[in-house]
Amino acid sequence: MTLLKVDQLSKQFKQHQAVKKISFSIEEGRCVALLGPNGAGKTTTIHMLTGLLRPTSGDIQLYLQGKQVADRRPHLGYLPQMPVFYSWMTGREFVQYAGQLAGLSRQEAERRTEEWLEIVGIQDAAKRRIGGYSGGMKQRLGLAQALIHRPKLLILDEPVSALDPIGRRDVLRILERIRQETTILFSTHILHDAEEICDDIILIEQGEIAVQGRLEHIRQSHSEPMIMIETLNEAQAKALEIAIRNKPYVHHVASEHQTLRVTVSNLEEAERGIMTEAVQHHIFIRKLEAGHSTLEDLFMKVVRA
Ligand SMILES: Nc1ncnc2c1ncn2[C@@H]1O[C@H](COP(=O)(O)OP(=O)(O)OP(=O)(O)O)[C@@H](O)[C@H]1O
Ligand SMILES: [Mg+2]
């Protein structure tokens, strides 16, 4: 069942159009990643969904049991990209305060605070002032405040990007647990995180949706034969890129340092062709691997196009 429907949503900041007529739906119970490079329009989109920013045009509707709701805000939980806390409050006080702000009674807020502090794993620090919390602890605290009122849709803006690998893993584990009960939309520019826990992805680039759909489906439909070639150095990689980029068997070439990733129409033909070009141009091939493109290759292709 559809929980959120976004139709032709746009945001114009003076000269700059940050979001350009994007449309998508979020189905109940799913975990959706809003992917895109820096400046793609993820935060702007999220600000419009949460009601922090007025859209220039377009429509956002939330449905509960199939019925449209007039004010979606009480049904949303939100963790901003750069959350700010009252550093003099303790973690427990803050979560409880968020609960009461969301309309819970004092007793109910107290009860749920203990529950959520435990789920996010900061009950031991609950009595300490937030000013002394690490980045990972603040992120967990942010999750607890976003979830205390049992929102239908949890919206997280880059919940793991600022964390170290351990903090990242911990927060992803918490999200995995939460997703059993709550629909989640989270933005990230790290594809790997999306692949780990999401069902659906929406990839935006320069304010437009470049790719959207079920992760599995996208993975299959965008998988192309691909050859990875490692040359001696960056200059050689560039030279090989120039030599092969207009060949009929090459769909797309991307080079990074001494490595080329080439999506091709036919692996055998391309392998032979590339080897011939390398010999002719005195390019030394250190490694050549034939396989299929990954979601990361698709992401890079869309973002760099
Ligand atoms: N208040 C504003 N006024 C003018 N331009 C803005 C404003 N907020 C965002 N922008 C511009 O809109 C574009 C999209 O920004 P946004 O913050 O939504 O990107 P993002 O995808 O969240 O990026 P990041 O990964 O860096 O967080 C950028 O070019 C940004 O400079
Ligand atoms: Mg952002």
CSV table of C-alpha atoms and ligand atoms in Angstrom, one decimal:
chain,number,residue,atom,x,y,z
A,1,MET,CA,0.0,0.0,0.0
A,2,THR,CA,1.3,3.5,-0.8
A,3,LEU,CA,2.3,5.5,2.2
A,4,LEU,CA,3.8,8.6,0.6
A,5,LYS,CA,3.2,10.0,-2.9
A,6,VAL,CA,5.3,12.8,-4.3
A,7,ASP,CA,4.2,14.4,-7.6
A,8,GLN,CA,6.1,16.8,-9.8
A,9,LEU,CA,7.9,18.3,-6.8
A,10,SER,CA,10.2,21.3,-7.5
A,11,LYS,CA,12.2,23.8,-5.5
A,12,GLN,CA,13.7,26.9,-7.0
A,13,PHE,CA,16.2,29.0,-5.0
A,14,LYS,CA,16.5,32.3,-6.8
A,15,GLN,CA,18.5,31.4,-9.9
A,16,HIS,CA,19.1,27.8,-9.0
A,17,GLN,CA,16.6,25.0,-9.4
A,18,ALA,CA,17.6,22.5,-6.7
A,19,VAL,CA,14.8,20.0,-7.3
A,20,LYS,CA,13.2,19.5,-10.7
A,21,LYS,CA,9.7,17.9,-11.0
A,22,ILE,CA,10.5,14.7,-9.2
A,23,SER,CA,7.8,12.1,-8.7
A,24,PHE,CA,8.0,8.9,-6.6
A,25,SER,CA,6.0,6.8,-4.2
A,26,ILE,CA,7.0,5.0,-1.0
A,27,GLU,CA,5.2,1.8,-0.2
A,28,GLU,CA,4.4,0.9,3.3
A,29,GLY,CA,7.0,-1.3,5.1
A,30,ARG,CA,9.9,-0.6,2.7
A,31,CYS,CA,13.3,0.8,3.2
A,32,VAL,CA,14.1,3.4,0.5
A,33,ALA,CA,17.5,5.0,-0.2
A,34,LEU,CA,17.6,8.5,-1.6
A,35,LEU,CA,20.9,8.4,-3.4
A,36,GLY,CA,22.9,11.1,-5.1
A,37,PRO,CA,26.2,13.0,-5.0
A,38,ASN,CA,26.9,16.2,-3.0
A,39,GLY,CA,24.5,18.9,-4.1
A,40,ALA,CA,22.1,16.6,-5.9
A,41,GLY,CA,19.1,17.9,-4.0
A,42,LYS,CA,18.6,15.2,-1.3
A,43,THR,CA,18.4,17.5,1.7
A,44,THR,CA,16.2,20.0,-0.2
A,45,THR,CA,13.8,17.1,-1.1
A,46,ILE,CA,13.8,15.9,2.5
A,47,HIS,CA,13.1,19.4,3.8
A,48,MET,CA,10.1,19.6,1.6
A,49,LEU,CA,8.9,16.2,2.7
A,50,THR,CA,9.2,17.1,6.3
A,51,GLY,CA,7.5,20.4,5.8
A,52,LEU,CA,10.6,22.5,6.7
A,53,LEU,CA,10.7,24.0,3.2
A,54,ARG,CA,7.8,25.0,1.0
A,55,PRO,CA,7.9,23.5,-2.4
A,56,THR,CA,7.9,25.9,-5.4
A,57,SER,CA,5.5,23.5,-7.1
A,58,GLY,CA,4.3,20.0,-6.8
A,59,ASP,CA,2.4,17.9,-4.3
A,60,ILE,CA,3.2,15.6,-1.4
A,61,GLN,CA,0.6,13.3,0.1
A,62,LEU,CA,0.7,10.8,3.0
A,63,TYR,CA,-1.8,8.0,3.2
A,64,LEU,CA,-2.8,6.1,6.3
A,65,GLN,CA,-4.8,2.9,5.6
A,66,GLY,CA,-5.3,4.2,2.0
A,67,LYS,CA,-6.7,7.5,3.2
A,68,GLN,CA,-5.0,10.8,2.5
A,69,VAL,CA,-4.1,12.7,5.7
A,70,ALA,CA,-4.4,16.5,6.0
A,71,ASP,CA,-1.2,17.1,8.0
A,72,ARG,CA,1.5,14.5,7.6
A,73,ARG,CA,3.9,16.0,10.1
A,74,PRO,CA,2.7,14.1,13.2
A,75,HIS,CA,3.3,10.8,11.4
A,76,LEU,CA,6.9,11.5,10.4
A,77,GLY,CA,10.1,11.0,12.3
A,78,TYR,CA,13.1,13.0,11.2
A,79,LEU,CA,16.8,13.0,11.8
A,80,PRO,CA,18.5,16.0,10.1
A,81,GLN,CA,21.8,15.8,8.3
A,82,MET,CA,23.4,17.9,11.0
A,83,PRO,CA,21.3,17.5,14.1
A,84,VAL,CA,21.7,20.0,16.9
A,85,PHE,CA,21.0,19.2,20.5
A,86,TYR,CA,20.9,21.1,23.7
A,87,SER,CA,24.3,20.2,25.0
A,88,TRP,CA,23.3,20.9,28.6
A,89,MET,CA,20.5,18.3,28.6
A,90,THR,CA,21.1,14.6,29.3
A,91,GLY,CA,20.3,12.1,26.6
A,92,ARG,CA,17.3,10.9,28.7
A,93,GLU,CA,16.0,14.4,29.1
A,94,PHE,CA,16.3,15.1,25.5
A,95,VAL,CA,14.4,12.0,24.2
A,96,GLN,CA,11.7,12.6,26.8
A,97,TYR,CA,11.4,16.2,25.8
A,98,ALA,CA,11.1,15.1,22.1
A,99,GLY,CA,8.3,12.7,23.1
A,100,GLN,CA,6.3,15.3,25.0
A,101,LEU,CA,6.8,17.7,22.1
A,102,ALA,CA,5.3,15.1,19.8
A,103,GLY,CA,2.2,15.0,22.1
A,104,LEU,CA,2.9,12.0,24.3
A,105,SER,CA,1.9,12.2,28.0
A,106,ARG,CA,4.7,12.5,30.5
A,107,GLN,CA,4.3,8.9,31.7
A,108,GLU,CA,4.2,7.5,28.2
A,109,ALA,CA,7.2,9.6,27.1
A,110,GLU,CA,9.1,8.4,30.1
A,111,ARG,CA,8.3,4.8,29.4
A,112,ARG,CA,9.2,5.0,25.7
A,113,THR,CA,12.3,6.9,26.4
A,114,GLU,CA,13.7,4.0,28.4
A,115,GLU,CA,12.7,1.6,25.6
A,116,TRP,CA,14.4,3.6,22.8
A,117,LEU,CA,17.5,4.4,24.8
A,118,GLU,CA,17.9,0.7,25.1
A,119,ILE,CA,17.2,-0.1,21.5
A,120,VAL,CA,19.7,2.5,20.2
A,121,GLY,CA,22.2,1.4,22.9
A,122,ILE,CA,22.9,4.5,24.9
A,123,GLN,CA,21.1,3.7,28.1
A,124,ASP,CA,24.5,3.6,29.9
A,125,ALA,CA,25.1,7.3,28.9
A,126,ALA,CA,21.5,8.4,29.4
A,127,LYS,CA,22.4,10.3,32.6
A,128,ARG,CA,25.3,12.2,30.9
A,129,ARG,CA,25.1,15.6,29.3
A,130,ILE,CA,24.8,15.4,25.5
A,131,GLY,CA,27.8,17.9,25.2
A,132,GLY,CA,30.0,15.0,26.1
A,133,TYR,CA,28.6,12.5,23.6
A,134,SER,CA,30.6,11.2,20.6
A,135,GLY,CA,29.3,11.7,17.1
A,136,GLY,CA,28.0,8.1,17.0
A,137,MET,CA,26.2,8.5,20.3
A,138,LYS,CA,24.6,11.7,19.1
A,139,GLN,CA,23.4,9.9,16.0
A,140,ARG,CA,21.9,7.2,18.1
A,141,LEU,CA,20.2,9.8,20.3
A,142,GLY,CA,18.9,11.4,17.1
A,143,LEU,CA,17.4,8.1,16.1
A,144,ALA,CA,15.7,7.7,19.5
A,145,GLN,CA,14.1,11.2,19.3
A,146,ALA,CA,13.0,10.6,15.7
A,147,LEU,CA,11.2,7.3,16.7
A,148,ILE,CA,9.8,8.0,20.2
A,149,HIS,CA,6.3,8.8,18.8
A,150,ARG,CA,6.2,5.7,16.6
A,151,PRO,CA,6.1,7.5,13.2
A,152,LYS,CA,4.7,5.9,10.2
A,153,LEU,CA,7.6,7.1,8.1
A,154,LEU,CA,11.1,7.7,9.4
A,155,ILE,CA,13.1,10.2,7.3
A,156,LEU,CA,16.9,10.3,7.9
A,157,ASP,CA,19.3,12.6,6.1
A,158,GLU,CA,22.7,11.0,5.8
A,159,PRO,CA,22.5,9.1,9.1
A,160,VAL,CA,25.8,7.4,8.7
A,161,SER,CA,28.0,9.6,6.6
A,162,ALA,CA,29.7,11.4,9.4
A,163,LEU,CA,30.5,8.2,11.4
A,164,ASP,CA,33.5,6.1,11.6
A,165,PRO,CA,33.2,2.5,10.3
A,166,ILE,CA,32.2,1.1,13.7
A,167,GLY,CA,29.6,3.8,14.3
A,168,ARG,CA,28.3,3.3,10.7
A,169,ARG,CA,27.9,-0.4,11.2
A,170,ASP,CA,26.1,0.1,14.5
A,171,VAL,CA,23.6,2.6,13.1
A,172,LEU,CA,23.0,0.4,10.1
A,173,ARG,CA,22.2,-2.5,12.4
A,174,ILE,CA,19.8,-0.3,14.4
A,175,LEU,CA,18.1,0.7,11.1
A,176,GLU,CA,17.8,-2.9,10.1
A,177,ARG,CA,16.0,-3.6,13.3
A,178,ILE,CA,13.7,-0.6,13.0
A,179,ARG,CA,12.8,-1.4,9.5
A,180,GLN,CA,10.8,-4.4,10.7
A,181,GLU,CA,8.3,-2.0,12.1
A,182,THR,CA,8.7,1.3,10.3
A,183,THR,CA,8.9,2.5,6.7
A,184,ILE,CA,12.2,4.3,6.2
A,185,LEU,CA,13.5,6.8,3.7
A,186,PHE,CA,17.2,7.7,4.1
A,187,SER,CA,19.5,9.7,2.0
A,188,THR,CA,23.1,8.8,1.5
A,189,HIS,CA,25.9,9.3,-1.1
A,190,ILE,CA,27.4,5.9,-0.1
A,191,LEU,CA,25.9,3.3,-2.4
A,192,HIS,CA,27.2,0.4,-0.3
A,193,ASP,CA,25.0,1.5,2.7
A,194,ALA,CA,22.0,1.6,0.5
A,195,GLU,CA,22.8,-1.8,-1.0
A,196,GLU,CA,23.1,-3.3,2.5
A,197,ILE,CA,19.7,-2.5,3.9
A,198,CYS,CA,17.4,-1.0,1.3
A,199,ASP,CA,14.6,-2.5,-0.9
A,200,ASP,CA,14.2,0.4,-3.2
A,201,ILE,CA,16.5,3.2,-4.5
A,202,ILE,CA,15.8,6.7,-5.9
A,203,LEU,CA,19.0,8.1,-7.5
A,204,ILE,CA,18.9,11.8,-8.0
A,205,GLU,CA,21.4,13.9,-9.9
A,206,GLN,CA,21.2,17.6,-10.3
A,207,GLY,CA,17.7,17.7,-8.9
A,208,GLU,CA,16.3,15.1,-11.2
A,209,ILE,CA,15.6,11.4,-10.8
A,210,ALA,CA,18.1,9.4,-12.9
A,211,VAL,CA,17.1,5.9,-11.7
A,212,GLN,CA,14.4,4.6,-9.4
A,213,GLY,CA,12.9,1.3,-8.5
A,214,ARG,CA,13.5,-2.0,-6.7
A,215,LEU,CA,17.2,-2.5,-5.9
A,216,GLU,CA,17.1,-6.1,-7.2
A,217,HIS,CA,15.5,-5.1,-10.4
A,218,ILE,CA,17.9,-2.3,-11.0
A,219,ARG,CA,20.8,-4.5,-10.2
A,220,GLN,CA,19.7,-7.0,-12.8
A,221,SER,CA,18.5,-4.7,-15.5
A,222,HIS,CA,21.6,-2.4,-15.5
A,223,SER,CA,24.1,-5.2,-15.3
A,224,GLU,CA,26.3,-5.0,-18.4
A,225,PRO,CA,29.3,-7.0,-19.6
A,226,MET,CA,32.4,-5.0,-18.3
A,227,ILE,CA,36.1,-5.2,-18.4
A,228,MET,CA,38.4,-3.8,-15.8
A,229,ILE,CA,41.9,-3.0,-16.9
A,230,GLU,CA,44.8,-1.9,-14.8
A,231,THR,CA,47.7,-0.2,-16.7
A,232,LEU,CA,51.1,1.0,-15.4
A,233,ASN,CA,50.1,4.6,-14.6
A,234,GLU,CA,47.5,7.3,-15.1
A,235,ALA,CA,49.0,8.5,-18.4
A,236,GLN,CA,48.8,5.0,-19.9
A,237,ALA,CA,45.2,4.7,-18.7
A,238,LYS,CA,44.2,7.9,-20.4
A,239,ALA,CA,46.0,6.9,-23.6
A,240,LEU,CA,44.1,3.6,-23.6
A,241,GLU,CA,40.9,5.3,-22.9
A,242,ILE,CA,41.4,7.6,-25.9
A,243,ALA,CA,42.4,4.7,-28.1
A,244,ILE,CA,39.3,2.6,-27.4
A,245,ARG,CA,36.5,5.0,-26.5
A,246,ASN,CA,35.0,5.2,-30.0
A,247,LYS,CA,35.3,1.5,-30.8
A,248,PRO,CA,32.0,-0.2,-31.7
A,249,TYR,CA,32.3,-2.7,-28.9
A,250,VAL,CA,32.7,0.0,-26.2
A,251,HIS,CA,29.6,1.4,-24.5
A,252,HIS,CA,31.2,3.5,-21.8
A,253,VAL,CA,34.7,4.1,-20.4
A,254,ALA,CA,35.6,5.5,-17.0
A,255,SER,CA,39.1,5.9,-15.8
A,256,GLU,CA,40.5,6.5,-12.4
A,257,HIS,CA,44.2,6.7,-11.8
A,258,GLN,CA,45.7,3.7,-13.6
A,259,THR,CA,42.4,1.8,-13.9
A,260,LEU,CA,39.8,1.7,-16.6
A,261,ARG,CA,36.4,0.3,-16.3
A,262,VAL,CA,34.8,-0.4,-19.7
A,263,THR,CA,31.2,-1.5,-20.3
A,264,VAL,CA,31.1,-3.4,-23.6
A,265,SER,CA,28.7,-5.1,-26.0
A,266,ASN,CA,30.6,-8.4,-26.2
A,267,LEU,CA,33.3,-9.5,-23.8
A,268,GLU,CA,35.4,-11.6,-26.1
A,269,GLU,CA,35.5,-9.1,-29.0
A,270,ALA,CA,36.2,-6.2,-26.6
A,271,GLU,CA,39.0,-8.2,-24.8
A,272,ARG,CA,40.7,-8.9,-28.1
A,273,GLY,CA,40.2,-5.3,-29.4
A,274,ILE,CA,41.5,-3.8,-26.2
A,275,MET,CA,44.6,-6.0,-26.2
A,276,THR,CA,45.4,-5.1,-29.8
A,277,GLU,CA,45.1,-1.4,-29.0
A,278,ALA,CA,47.3,-1.7,-26.0
A,279,VAL,CA,50.0,-3.4,-28.0
A,280,GLN,CA,49.8,-0.8,-30.8
A,281,HIS,CA,50.1,2.1,-28.3
A,282,HIS,CA,52.8,0.4,-26.1
A,283,ILE,CA,50.5,0.3,-23.1
A,284,PHE,CA,51.4,-2.2,-20.5
A,285,ILE,CA,48.4,-4.1,-19.1
A,286,ARG,CA,49.0,-5.2,-15.5
A,287,LYS,CA,45.7,-6.8,-15.0
A,288,LEU,CA,42.5,-7.4,-17.0
A,289,GLU,CA,39.3,-8.8,-15.5
A,290,ALA,CA,36.1,-9.5,-17.4
A,291,GLY,CA,32.8,-9.6,-15.6
A,292,HIS,CA,29.7,-7.6,-15.1
A,293,SER,CA,29.0,-4.1,-14.0
A,294,THR,CA,27.8,-3.4,-10.4
A,295,LEU,CA,25.4,-0.9,-9.1
A,296,GLU,CA,28.4,1.2,-8.2
A,297,ASP,CA,29.4,1.4,-11.9
A,298,LEU,CA,25.8,2.5,-12.7
A,299,PHE,CA,26.0,5.1,-10.1
A,300,MET,CA,29.3,6.4,-11.3
A,301,LYS,CA,28.1,6.4,-14.9
A,302,VAL,CA,25.0,8.4,-14.1
A,303,VAL,CA,26.8,10.8,-11.8
A,304,ARG,CA,29.7,11.5,-14.2
A,305,ALA,CA,27.6,11.6,-17.4
B,1,LIG,N1,18.8,27.7,1.0
B,1,LIG,C1,19.4,27.6,-0.2
B,1,LIG,N2,19.6,28.7,-1.0
B,1,LIG,C2,20.2,28.5,-2.3
B,1,LIG,N3,20.6,27.3,-2.8
B,1,LIG,C3,20.5,26.3,-2.0
B,1,LIG,C4,19.9,26.3,-0.7
B,1,LIG,N4,19.8,25.1,-0.2
B,1,LIG,C5,20.4,24.3,-1.1
B,1,LIG,N5,20.8,25.0,-2.2
B,1,LIG,C6,21.4,24.4,-3.4
B,1,LIG,O1,20.6,23.4,-3.9
B,1,LIG,C7,21.4,22.3,-4.4
B,1,LIG,C8,21.0,21.0,-3.7
B,1,LIG,O2,21.4,21.1,-2.3
B,1,LIG,P1,21.1,20.0,-1.3
B,1,LIG,O3,21.6,20.4,0.1
B,1,LIG,O4,19.7,19.6,-1.4
B,1,LIG,O5,22.0,18.8,-1.8
B,1,LIG,P2,22.3,17.4,-1.1
B,1,LIG,O6,22.0,16.3,-2.2
B,1,LIG,O7,21.7,17.2,0.2
B,1,LIG,O8,23.9,17.4,-1.0
B,1,LIG,P3,24.9,16.8,0.2
B,1,LIG,O9,25.2,15.4,-0.2
B,1,LIG,O10,26.1,17.7,0.1
B,1,LIG,O11,24.2,17.0,1.5
B,1,LIG,C9,22.8,22.7,-4.2
B,1,LIG,O12,23.3,23.2,-5.4
B,1,LIG,C10,22.8,23.8,-3.1
B,1,LIG,O13,23.8,24.7,-3.3
B,2,MG,MG,22.3,17.0,2.1
